[in-house]
Amino acid sequence: MKQLVLSGAALMLLVQCNSPKEDKNEEMTENPVAFELSNIDSTVSPCDNFYKYAIGSWQKDNPVPATEGRWMSFNILAENNREKIQGILDESLKAENPAKGSNLQLIQDFYKSALDTNGRNEQGFTALTPFLDKVAAIESREGLNDAFATLRKTRVGTPVSFYVGRDAENSEEYIVYASQAGLTLGDKSYYLNEEEKFQEIRAKYVEHVDGIFALAGRGEALAGKTVLEVETKLAQISWDRKDLRDADRTYNKMTVASFDSMLNNLQVANMLKLLGLGAADEMVVRTVSFYTDLDSLMNEISLEEWRTYLTWHVFSGYGSHINDEFEQKTFDFFSTTMRGVKEMRPRKERILRVVDGSLGEPLGKLFVEKYFPEESKQYMSELIENLRGAYKQSILNLTWMGDSTKDKALKKLEAFTYKIGYPDKWKDYSGLDISADNYLQNIVNISKHGFEMMVDKLGKPVDKDEWHMSPQMVNAYYSPSGNEIVFPAGILQPPFFHPSFDDAINYGGIGGVIGHEFTHGFDDQGAKYDWNGNKVNWWTDEDRARFKALTQALAEQYSKYEVLPGEFVNGELTLGENIADLGGTTLSYAALEKVMEGKEDPMVDGFTWQQRFFLGWANVWKGNITDETLRNRILTDPHSPAEQRVLGPLANLPQFEEAFGCAGKAMVKPDSTQIKIW
Ligand SMILES: [Zn+2]
């Protein structure tokens, strides 16, 4: 996932990445069922809780497996895709002496090295020696700067993060970004929240760090305590996630020299040189105060403490790859304590996930050759254009937006481009060095190669063919800089989509997803970008104020959802996604309405097409989740939990109210408070 966030203006995803397991169900069969009636819990009224009504029985029959933190449609489909990838991996072993640097060689040798469990256990962390030596050699401020920058080339976390992405205000060029980093636990609240459950996690974290140091045979006393102290200081100067979403506050363009002159201890120009980014004379600093505060921490925290902190990050960056013992310990803390996952998946499944995650495009190329029906592209193009048509009509009809802003919005809508299935141009992996007998070194090389590919972009024309997701992924995204929506082959399958499904289910599924991605171009942040993908204000002040009032009301609606006792959805953090879900369902429904115009209702399984549309939306969000994973996600995930992704938009839709006769019932808000944005 690291690569994904490194794309300049942040991409807006459909779901946050997760990690699944196996199940057999309707999605595997030749003639998939569009909507299983057995999912319905008829003891719940659709007007009280539509999510529980539509998929409540499925929830009872599909508890979260012991190896997972949550279990959703997305996971099940991803699992099916992975079974296919497993077949491709097994097949790859049969190739004799594939050419060095070819996709087949990379896949075959990386897979072989991963299967060689004994070799891995014997080699231990030898491949990390250069990093550990670099940390041990830090004796000065210069050495610390050097380590902060260069360890970043691999998967070692440090407080600084420099990366290359499209310039948000000049989408035709790449620029260097600087952002905050360095927190192992992923969110500052894990360090700063005084509630008991967070204190418990912190105590276990200290134990975990100490355990890893012991396993590595290193004698640092109080390593865990030191790491927690350093990271707590970093947490105190870190920005909230909701602020990191703000495209304006995070856009601070300056020359490298002027950024450097703001800092006494951090040597930015030097760090950029070490990273191969010395040619940059300008950059965008996302979190200015973080850097000026970090500059002070460089002195406040002793070199010895920094060495302990960085040593920890070398081990934690590679923890699950080092050997069986490291992997088990890493699992116990990050999966069990943090996400409530009880059991580790079998080794073979873990390997599959690593290879799939590391060589996504080379494997994806083979995946789509074998499994992606080209007809899907045609069907998807039609759906996308129907949605665009519905969007156009909706913008024209908006009562809160004035004509001049409407013209600009329509111009942006027309300019949207889209990609379906897989890239036309595949990434070149020929420079990647992979051998069959050194797994950990391969992991190091893959990280370095990824970083080098990114660095290489600076100064070159923007590569508009690039994909930021592999084709087999069950996900989709909107790129504000590209003003494009992207749908990998992996999601163009049941339960989201099938050519044999009735239109209502396809529009409720993938149609809602398409509408969601379109709407990201018009969410609270996406709307700051114009038709060329540049962050520029194309709104009148009055329209912008009205838009803000509407989105604020939506944030308030979601902040009232209590998902665990005393714990609520963060309406500000999830605002962009909630706008996209509301827009997605509204627009896909409108597009379907047009398709159904003048046609007789096919009435499938006793449901009207209007009802089937909403069943389709609930069906793609069906899932179960552990409390720990839910807690982790409401703190870190910009998406609302699955249940609220269904309840939230539907509460605002008169179309839903009418389809199920829910006027005045718990599921729907009173007419006067229903929010219509797009
Ligand atoms: Zn999204």
XYZ file of C-alpha atoms and ligand atoms in Angstrom:
679
model
C 0.000 0.000 0.000
C 2.943 2.328 0.531
C 3.239 2.962 -3.199
C -0.353 4.099 -3.345
C -0.013 7.000 -0.996
C 3.132 8.154 -2.764
C 1.250 9.619 -5.691
C 1.286 13.330 -5.084
C -2.222 14.554 -4.532
C -3.580 11.607 -2.571
C -5.640 9.112 -4.511
C -9.145 8.522 -3.312
C -9.761 4.813 -2.958
C -12.972 2.861 -2.765
C -11.788 0.884 0.246
C -8.726 0.794 2.421
C -6.537 -2.243 1.760
C -7.179 -5.293 3.837
C -6.284 -8.938 3.974
C -8.667 -11.848 3.418
C -9.084 -15.630 3.557
C -10.977 -18.387 1.885
C -14.648 -19.088 1.469
C -16.770 -20.788 -1.123
C -19.922 -19.064 -2.168
C -21.982 -17.863 -5.052
C -19.145 -15.761 -6.455
C -17.270 -18.855 -7.551
C -19.931 -20.457 -9.693
C -20.405 -20.203 -13.457
C -23.833 -18.625 -13.317
C -23.646 -16.340 -10.345
C -26.771 -15.381 -8.454
C -27.273 -11.616 -8.600
C -28.632 -11.385 -5.076
C -29.004 -14.324 -2.669
C -32.376 -14.158 -0.925
C -30.874 -16.148 1.932
C -28.836 -13.031 2.823
C -32.001 -11.328 4.023
C -32.970 -11.251 7.667
C -36.722 -10.862 7.466
C -37.010 -10.411 11.247
C -35.612 -6.895 10.730
C -37.696 -4.258 8.984
C -35.972 -2.597 6.013
C -37.255 0.674 7.443
C -35.524 0.164 10.805
C -32.108 -0.939 9.594
C -31.804 -1.694 5.917
C -28.297 -3.120 6.258
C -29.394 -5.703 8.813
C -32.491 -6.474 6.767
C -30.664 -6.955 3.457
C -27.672 -8.961 4.635
C -28.333 -9.792 8.302
C -28.673 -13.537 7.706
C -25.453 -13.536 5.746
C -23.791 -11.874 8.740
C -25.004 -14.631 11.050
C -23.713 -17.330 8.705
C -20.367 -15.685 8.008
C -18.554 -14.789 11.205
C -15.095 -13.243 10.891
C -12.682 -16.172 10.380
C -10.002 -16.536 13.065
C -7.376 -15.409 10.547
C -9.077 -12.091 9.750
C -9.921 -8.724 11.287
C -12.934 -8.283 9.039
C -14.740 -10.332 6.482
C -16.542 -8.582 3.626
C -17.619 -9.058 0.022
C -14.335 -7.417 -0.886
C -12.337 -10.044 0.980
C -14.214 -12.939 -0.512
C -13.726 -11.668 -4.026
C -10.070 -10.854 -3.364
C -9.690 -14.412 -2.137
C -11.130 -15.758 -5.373
C -8.699 -13.598 -7.327
C -5.861 -14.886 -5.205
C -6.729 -18.491 -5.930
C -6.197 -17.628 -9.570
C -2.908 -15.921 -8.760
C -1.878 -19.058 -6.844
C -2.455 -21.066 -10.019
C -0.275 -18.617 -11.950
C 2.480 -18.926 -9.333
C 2.411 -22.723 -9.399
C 2.490 -22.639 -13.168
C 5.493 -20.278 -13.104
C 7.582 -22.934 -11.376
C 7.432 -25.092 -14.507
C 9.231 -22.572 -16.721
C 12.830 -23.574 -17.434
C 15.459 -20.877 -17.104
C 13.357 -17.820 -17.873
C 15.436 -14.838 -19.070
C 16.966 -12.774 -16.253
C 14.831 -9.705 -15.642
C 11.782 -11.118 -17.430
C 8.483 -11.082 -15.564
C 8.514 -14.852 -15.427
C 11.998 -14.956 -13.895
C 11.031 -12.381 -11.276
C 7.873 -14.234 -10.335
C 9.438 -17.691 -10.376
C 12.534 -16.792 -8.378
C 10.757 -14.611 -5.848
C 8.207 -17.347 -5.285
C 10.953 -19.972 -4.931
C 12.827 -17.842 -2.425
C 9.646 -17.403 -0.385
C 8.906 -21.131 -0.392
C 12.408 -21.835 0.913
C 11.417 -21.528 4.570
C 14.575 -23.248 5.822
C 16.790 -20.927 3.824
C 14.912 -17.960 5.202
C 15.256 -19.132 8.783
C 18.978 -19.790 8.350
C 19.694 -16.411 6.761
C 17.953 -14.498 9.529
C 18.400 -10.770 9.115
C 21.760 -10.751 7.316
C 20.209 -8.697 4.515
C 19.501 -5.925 7.018
C 23.137 -5.601 8.137
C 23.867 -2.528 5.985
C 20.910 -0.690 7.539
C 21.784 -1.695 11.093
C 25.406 -0.658 10.498
C 24.282 2.689 9.188
C 22.208 3.285 12.308
C 24.975 2.120 14.637
C 27.376 4.529 12.948
C 25.284 7.625 13.720
C 27.581 9.833 15.771
C 26.511 13.270 14.636
C 23.637 15.373 13.371
C 24.900 14.739 9.832
C 24.813 10.986 10.343
C 21.255 11.241 11.649
C 20.151 13.251 8.616
C 21.792 10.750 6.336
C 20.007 7.837 8.053
C 16.617 9.590 8.054
C 16.845 10.071 4.321
C 18.511 6.942 3.014
C 16.681 4.379 5.152
C 13.563 5.736 3.460
C 14.681 4.180 0.173
C 13.724 0.825 1.634
C 10.785 0.002 3.826
C 12.351 1.437 6.988
C 10.194 4.118 8.559
C 11.804 7.406 9.665
C 10.171 10.712 10.653
C 10.783 12.250 7.234
C 9.039 11.247 4.050
C 10.104 12.607 0.680
C 8.407 11.384 -2.438
C 7.693 12.366 -6.015
C 4.152 12.991 -7.222
C 2.216 15.185 -9.605
C 2.229 18.819 -8.574
C -1.295 19.515 -7.309
C -1.221 22.998 -8.839
C 0.534 21.984 -12.041
C -0.617 18.498 -12.933
C 1.640 18.345 -16.000
C 4.738 18.151 -13.810
C 6.160 16.038 -11.039
C 7.420 17.633 -7.863
C 8.985 16.484 -4.577
C 6.644 16.310 -1.591
C 7.625 16.259 2.075
C 5.210 14.756 4.569
C 5.208 13.670 8.190
C 5.978 10.054 9.101
C 7.569 7.843 11.706
C 4.734 6.463 13.874
C 4.701 2.679 14.058
C 1.169 2.468 15.449
C -0.250 4.370 12.518
C -2.169 7.093 14.293
C -1.251 9.655 16.922
C -4.201 8.748 19.135
C -2.533 5.429 19.953
C 0.150 7.465 21.736
C -1.860 10.313 23.164
C -5.265 8.919 24.119
C -5.435 8.418 27.888
C -8.245 5.845 27.844
C -7.479 2.466 29.335
C -7.608 0.457 26.128
C -4.998 2.708 24.546
C -2.812 2.490 27.624
C -3.036 -1.292 27.365
C -1.986 -1.212 23.738
C 0.963 1.025 24.607
C 2.063 -1.354 27.378
C 1.893 -4.265 24.947
C 3.755 -2.244 22.343
C 6.663 -1.674 24.744
C 6.737 -5.403 25.475
C 6.658 -6.160 21.776
C 9.595 -3.872 20.957
C 11.592 -5.396 23.808
C 10.707 -8.866 22.545
C 11.960 -8.086 19.050
C 15.232 -6.656 20.370
C 15.699 -9.786 22.478
C 15.004 -11.993 19.485
C 17.600 -10.071 17.500
C 20.102 -10.757 20.257
C 20.549 -7.092 21.010
C 21.077 -5.887 24.528
C 19.580 -2.368 24.456
C 18.000 -1.944 27.854
C 14.629 -0.201 27.852
C 14.432 -0.236 24.050
C 10.626 -0.430 24.119
C 10.323 2.443 26.568
C 12.667 4.597 24.475
C 10.850 3.852 21.232
C 7.504 4.709 22.811
C 8.909 7.970 24.198
C 10.382 9.038 20.859
C 7.223 8.148 18.967
C 5.054 9.921 21.543
C 7.062 13.083 20.911
C 6.542 12.607 17.178
C 2.825 12.027 17.781
C 2.617 15.330 19.658
C 3.905 17.248 16.645
C 2.001 15.199 14.041
C -1.062 16.496 12.256
C -4.465 14.844 12.648
C -5.614 12.669 9.805
C -8.549 14.946 9.086
C -6.141 17.855 8.585
C -3.934 15.761 6.309
C -6.925 15.458 3.981
C -7.023 19.226 3.467
C -5.681 19.905 -0.023
C -5.080 23.604 0.741
C -3.417 23.357 4.130
C -1.134 20.597 2.863
C -0.008 22.531 -0.196
C 2.936 24.721 0.724
C 5.198 25.185 -2.250
C 8.629 26.661 -1.631
C 12.171 26.457 -2.876
C 14.325 23.774 -1.349
C 16.663 26.542 -0.198
C 13.936 28.427 1.650
C 12.653 25.257 3.306
C 16.207 24.492 4.349
C 16.601 27.967 5.807
C 13.585 27.370 8.066
C 15.437 24.467 9.664
C 18.595 24.350 11.756
C 19.199 20.649 12.228
C 17.404 18.988 9.336
C 19.388 19.367 6.118
C 16.821 19.063 3.395
C 18.935 19.813 0.312
C 21.442 17.267 1.466
C 18.823 14.626 2.132
C 17.323 15.141 -1.306
C 20.755 14.716 -2.854
C 21.221 11.419 -1.011
C 17.887 10.241 -2.379
C 18.761 11.081 -5.980
C 16.463 14.119 -5.896
C 19.218 16.742 -5.882
C 17.892 18.264 -9.112
C 14.791 19.575 -7.352
C 14.799 23.297 -6.660
C 11.186 23.509 -5.534
C 9.084 21.256 -3.367
C 5.717 21.015 -1.652
C 5.796 20.674 2.123
C 2.585 19.070 3.301
C 3.095 19.545 7.030
C 5.294 22.590 7.650
C 4.860 22.721 11.431
C 5.738 19.040 11.736
C 9.094 19.728 10.120
C 9.917 22.827 12.153
C 8.969 20.945 15.335
C 10.934 17.882 14.261
C 13.886 20.183 13.766
C 13.794 20.959 17.488
C 13.318 17.302 18.413
C 16.576 16.518 16.604
C 18.321 18.114 19.593
C 15.844 17.247 22.298
C 16.119 13.524 21.583
C 19.622 12.165 22.119
C 21.554 10.406 19.378
C 21.433 7.234 21.444
C 17.648 7.419 21.590
C 17.450 8.059 17.866
C 19.666 5.014 17.225
C 17.341 2.830 19.285
C 14.313 4.238 17.491
C 15.819 3.656 14.040
C 17.064 0.179 14.926
C 13.500 -0.658 15.899
C 12.253 0.663 12.571
C 14.730 -1.493 10.654
C 13.314 -4.567 12.397
C 9.691 -3.513 12.296
C 9.909 -2.626 8.591
C 10.913 -6.186 7.811
C 9.492 -7.991 10.848
C 7.163 -10.433 9.170
C 9.767 -11.332 6.536
C 12.794 -12.137 8.686
C 12.071 -15.648 9.948
C 9.328 -17.694 11.613
C 9.939 -16.292 15.093
C 9.960 -12.661 13.987
C 6.893 -13.299 11.891
C 4.980 -14.843 14.795
C 5.851 -11.997 17.172
C 4.921 -9.398 14.573
C 1.614 -11.135 14.022
C 0.883 -11.359 17.756
C 1.170 -7.632 18.192
C 0.066 -6.030 14.935
C -2.656 -8.510 14.021
C -3.883 -9.878 17.334
C -3.460 -6.938 19.715
C -4.117 -4.179 17.196
C -6.783 -5.801 15.005
C -8.226 -8.722 16.954
C -7.038 -11.397 14.511
C -6.714 -14.695 16.347
C -4.828 -17.002 14.021
C -2.114 -16.726 11.423
C -2.948 -17.928 7.945
C -1.071 -20.993 6.692
C 2.404 -20.190 5.393
C 1.454 -20.834 1.781
C -1.316 -18.230 1.905
C 0.998 -15.734 3.554
C 3.524 -16.246 0.781
C 0.849 -15.755 -1.846
C -0.063 -12.405 -0.319
C 3.532 -11.220 -0.206
C 4.280 -12.185 -3.806
C 0.996 -10.680 -4.994
C 1.643 -7.475 -3.067
C 5.258 -7.186 -4.254
C 4.977 -8.050 -7.934
C 1.440 -6.828 -8.535
C 1.776 -5.726 -12.150
C 3.864 -8.641 -13.479
C 1.335 -11.040 -11.920
C -1.585 -8.853 -12.956
C -0.511 -9.048 -16.582
C -0.777 -12.843 -16.482
C -4.010 -12.607 -14.478
C -5.869 -10.471 -17.017
C -4.547 -12.471 -19.995
C -6.162 -15.518 -18.502
C -9.211 -14.258 -16.649
C -10.398 -10.856 -17.817
C -13.187 -10.978 -20.406
C -12.585 -8.097 -22.840
C -16.370 -7.671 -23.226
C -16.410 -6.299 -19.686
C -14.667 -3.167 -20.982
C -17.509 -2.441 -23.378
C -20.183 -2.988 -20.757
C -18.309 -0.837 -18.239
C -17.814 1.989 -20.761
C -21.566 2.086 -21.290
C -22.239 2.141 -17.570
C -19.697 4.910 -17.061
C -21.204 7.024 -19.853
C -24.711 6.465 -18.473
C -23.519 7.643 -15.094
C -21.839 10.661 -16.669
C -25.138 11.467 -18.376
C -27.035 11.203 -15.097
C -24.426 13.387 -13.410
C -24.824 16.037 -16.076
C -28.579 16.133 -15.602
C -28.176 16.280 -11.859
C -25.766 19.231 -12.009
C -28.114 21.088 -14.345
C -30.967 20.545 -11.878
C -29.104 21.531 -8.711
C -30.965 24.199 -6.798
C -28.092 25.246 -4.550
C -25.540 25.977 -7.289
C -25.427 29.038 -9.532
C -25.037 28.918 -13.305
C -21.432 30.022 -13.560
C -20.231 27.334 -11.153
C -22.469 24.823 -12.958
C -20.680 25.583 -16.230
C -17.343 24.823 -14.632
C -18.637 21.675 -12.932
C -19.947 20.422 -16.274
C -16.632 21.209 -17.891
C -14.916 19.098 -15.263
C -17.435 16.289 -15.663
C -16.817 16.197 -19.429
C -13.059 16.089 -18.884
C -13.075 12.976 -16.662
C -11.128 10.116 -18.253
C -11.358 6.502 -17.191
C -9.362 3.277 -17.251
C -10.865 -0.193 -17.124
C -9.315 -3.570 -16.367
C -5.558 -3.195 -16.755
C -2.859 -0.785 -17.995
C -2.207 -0.317 -21.708
C 1.434 0.110 -20.844
C 2.996 -2.126 -18.198
C 5.677 -0.980 -15.766
C 9.213 -2.035 -16.566
C 10.662 -4.308 -13.889
C 13.749 -5.372 -15.834
C 16.122 -3.520 -13.490
C 14.905 -5.494 -10.480
C 17.366 -8.043 -9.120
C 15.607 -11.144 -7.739
C 17.280 -14.429 -6.859
C 15.803 -17.805 -5.965
C 17.756 -18.199 -2.753
C 17.598 -15.015 -0.707
C 14.087 -14.046 0.255
C 14.828 -11.153 2.602
C 17.296 -9.620 0.146
C 14.590 -9.838 -2.509
C 12.207 -7.906 -0.260
C 14.893 -5.243 0.219
C 15.522 -5.080 -3.538
C 11.831 -4.762 -4.365
C 11.468 -1.824 -1.959
C 14.545 -0.100 -3.389
C 13.396 -0.683 -6.936
C 9.997 0.833 -6.160
C 11.669 3.894 -4.691
C 14.036 4.243 -7.653
C 11.155 4.044 -10.127
C 9.486 6.870 -8.246
C 12.641 9.030 -8.056
C 13.189 8.485 -11.743
C 9.966 10.344 -12.564
C 11.230 13.743 -11.422
C 11.888 16.030 -14.388
C 10.171 13.698 -16.856
C 6.793 14.278 -18.523
C 3.899 12.941 -16.463
C 3.149 9.307 -17.299
C -0.593 9.346 -17.856
C -0.719 5.626 -18.574
C 0.468 4.759 -15.090
C -1.792 2.722 -12.825
C -1.641 3.125 -9.058
C -3.253 -0.217 -8.361
C -2.616 -3.705 -9.705
C -5.287 -5.171 -12.021
C -6.223 -8.042 -9.690
C -7.118 -5.727 -6.805
C -10.695 -5.480 -5.583
C -10.777 -1.711 -5.401
C -11.084 1.428 -7.522
C -9.799 4.997 -7.307
C -10.086 8.596 -8.382
C -6.965 10.621 -9.093
C -7.552 14.376 -8.672
C -4.404 15.295 -10.627
C -5.368 13.062 -13.513
C -9.100 13.770 -13.144
C -9.541 10.102 -13.909
C -11.425 7.164 -12.460
C -9.878 3.705 -12.535
C -11.528 0.281 -12.238
C -9.165 -2.702 -12.046
C -10.238 -6.068 -13.475
C -10.333 -7.448 -9.934
C -13.533 -5.600 -8.986
C -15.396 -6.188 -12.270
C -16.892 -9.441 -11.032
C -19.754 -10.600 -8.794
C -21.080 -9.382 -6.452
C -20.235 -5.971 -7.994
C -20.945 -6.788 -11.561
C -21.857 -9.517 -14.035
C -23.261 -9.185 -17.557
C -25.964 -11.708 -16.616
C -27.202 -9.752 -13.584
C -30.365 -7.677 -13.797
C -29.591 -3.992 -14.345
C -30.809 -3.048 -10.878
C -28.159 -5.211 -9.202
C -25.369 -4.013 -11.509
C -26.321 -0.373 -10.957
C -26.640 -0.933 -7.201
C -23.199 -2.612 -7.245
C -20.592 -1.416 -9.729
C -22.823 1.508 -10.777
C -22.706 2.822 -7.226
C -18.929 2.346 -7.266
C -18.605 4.309 -10.525
C -20.806 7.074 -9.108
C -18.693 7.038 -5.958
C -15.489 7.590 -7.946
C -17.050 10.304 -10.116
C -18.227 12.074 -6.976
C -14.695 12.106 -5.545
C -13.996 14.675 -8.230
C -16.652 16.778 -6.496
C -16.155 15.895 -2.843
C -14.946 18.420 -0.252
C -11.334 18.035 -1.459
C -11.761 16.798 -5.044
C -13.871 19.874 -5.822
C -10.767 21.996 -5.243
C -9.286 20.613 -8.490
C -10.318 21.730 -11.952
C -10.792 19.909 -15.281
C -7.032 19.872 -15.848
C -6.355 18.276 -12.483
C -5.025 21.511 -11.006
C -5.913 22.738 -7.555
C -7.522 26.029 -8.412
C -10.734 27.672 -7.238
C -13.438 27.495 -9.915
C -16.290 28.242 -7.514
C -18.133 31.463 -6.744
C -17.943 32.381 -3.063
C -21.706 31.931 -2.568
C -21.738 28.460 -4.131
C -18.702 27.391 -2.175
C -20.354 28.532 1.066
C -23.543 26.611 0.231
C -21.505 23.508 -0.665
C -19.636 23.775 2.616
C -22.867 24.015 4.598
C -24.202 20.867 2.923
C -21.019 18.880 3.516
C -20.892 20.100 7.105
C -24.388 18.740 7.687
C -23.276 15.387 6.275
C -20.248 15.326 8.588
C -22.577 15.936 11.528
C -24.874 13.108 10.452
C -22.029 10.590 10.390
C -20.436 11.801 13.615
C -23.602 10.653 15.396
C -23.104 7.000 14.429
C -21.959 5.155 17.550
C -20.249 2.003 16.309
C -18.770 0.752 19.594
C -19.921 1.815 23.071
C -18.805 5.431 23.351
C -16.922 5.348 20.030
C -18.245 7.224 17.021
C -17.544 7.560 13.333
C -15.343 10.601 12.668
C -17.548 12.616 10.331
C -14.692 14.967 9.396
C -12.180 12.241 8.585
C -14.710 10.298 6.503
C -16.373 13.291 4.868
C -14.953 12.836 1.356
C -15.933 9.175 1.265
C -19.405 9.847 2.633
C -20.012 12.535 0.021
C -18.881 10.004 -2.578
C -21.235 7.301 -1.243
C -24.185 9.687 -1.199
C -23.387 10.943 -4.704
C -22.638 7.429 -5.941
C -25.986 5.972 -4.911
C -27.957 9.054 -6.010
C -26.409 9.159 -9.466
C -26.385 5.463 -10.151
C -30.046 5.335 -9.197
C -30.768 8.183 -11.615
C -28.856 6.403 -14.393
C -30.818 3.209 -13.741
C -34.079 5.126 -13.765
C -33.215 6.274 -17.276
C -32.414 2.707 -18.381
C -35.751 1.491 -16.993
C -37.761 4.292 -18.571
C -40.713 2.894 -20.520
C -39.769 -0.689 -19.646
C -41.878 -3.113 -17.719
C -40.510 -3.891 -14.258
C -38.920 -7.386 -14.452
C -39.764 -7.962 -10.744
C -37.027 -10.386 -9.714
C -37.766 -12.578 -6.666
C -40.743 -10.392 -5.842
C -38.738 -7.168 -5.625
C -39.186 -4.088 -7.789
C -36.147 -2.797 -9.657
C -36.063 0.123 -7.247
C -35.808 -2.271 -4.290
C -33.247 -4.456 -6.064
C -31.020 -1.426 -6.606
C -30.741 -0.867 -2.848
C -30.324 -4.588 -2.160
C -27.434 -4.504 -4.637
C -25.746 -1.646 -2.765
C -26.128 -3.386 0.612
C -24.851 -6.627 -0.914
C -21.469 -5.211 -1.918
C -20.975 -3.873 1.625
C -21.957 -7.031 3.475
C -19.430 -7.915 6.123
C -18.459 -8.604 9.709
C -15.645 -6.993 11.693
C -13.870 -7.533 15.027
C -14.115 -4.768 17.631
C -10.369 -4.177 17.513
C -10.306 -3.783 13.745
C -13.332 -1.525 13.877
C -11.644 0.675 16.504
C -8.452 0.755 14.451
C -10.376 1.759 11.357
C -12.470 4.532 12.835
C -9.175 6.110 13.889
C -7.250 5.557 10.662
C -9.558 4.808 7.739
C -11.082 7.724 5.815
C -13.986 5.392 4.918
C -16.956 4.858 7.214
C -17.589 1.301 8.430
C -19.530 -0.876 5.962
C -22.859 -0.621 7.792
C -22.761 3.186 7.768
C -21.802 3.162 4.083
C -25.253 1.697 3.529
C -27.293 3.464 6.208
C -25.744 6.908 5.735
C -26.586 7.561 2.081
C -29.952 5.784 2.148
C -31.151 7.896 5.075
C -30.943 10.866 2.705
C -32.633 9.334 -0.326
C -36.363 9.883 -0.943
C -35.951 7.181 -3.616
C -35.160 4.651 -0.901
C -37.961 5.895 1.326
C -40.398 5.349 -1.514
C -39.028 1.995 -2.673
C -39.618 0.392 0.730
C -42.412 2.630 2.036
C -40.265 3.932 4.886
C -41.588 7.468 5.321
C -41.340 8.518 8.960
C -39.405 5.385 9.971
C -36.029 5.067 11.706
C -34.042 4.375 8.518
C -34.782 7.693 6.863
C -34.263 11.246 7.990
C -37.258 13.578 7.977
C -37.650 15.051 4.479
C -36.593 18.524 5.544
C -33.251 17.297 6.895
C -32.359 14.976 4.012
C -29.158 16.110 2.363
C -28.785 16.268 -1.383
C -25.405 17.440 -2.573
C -24.959 16.003 -6.099
Zn -13.642 6.561 -2.169
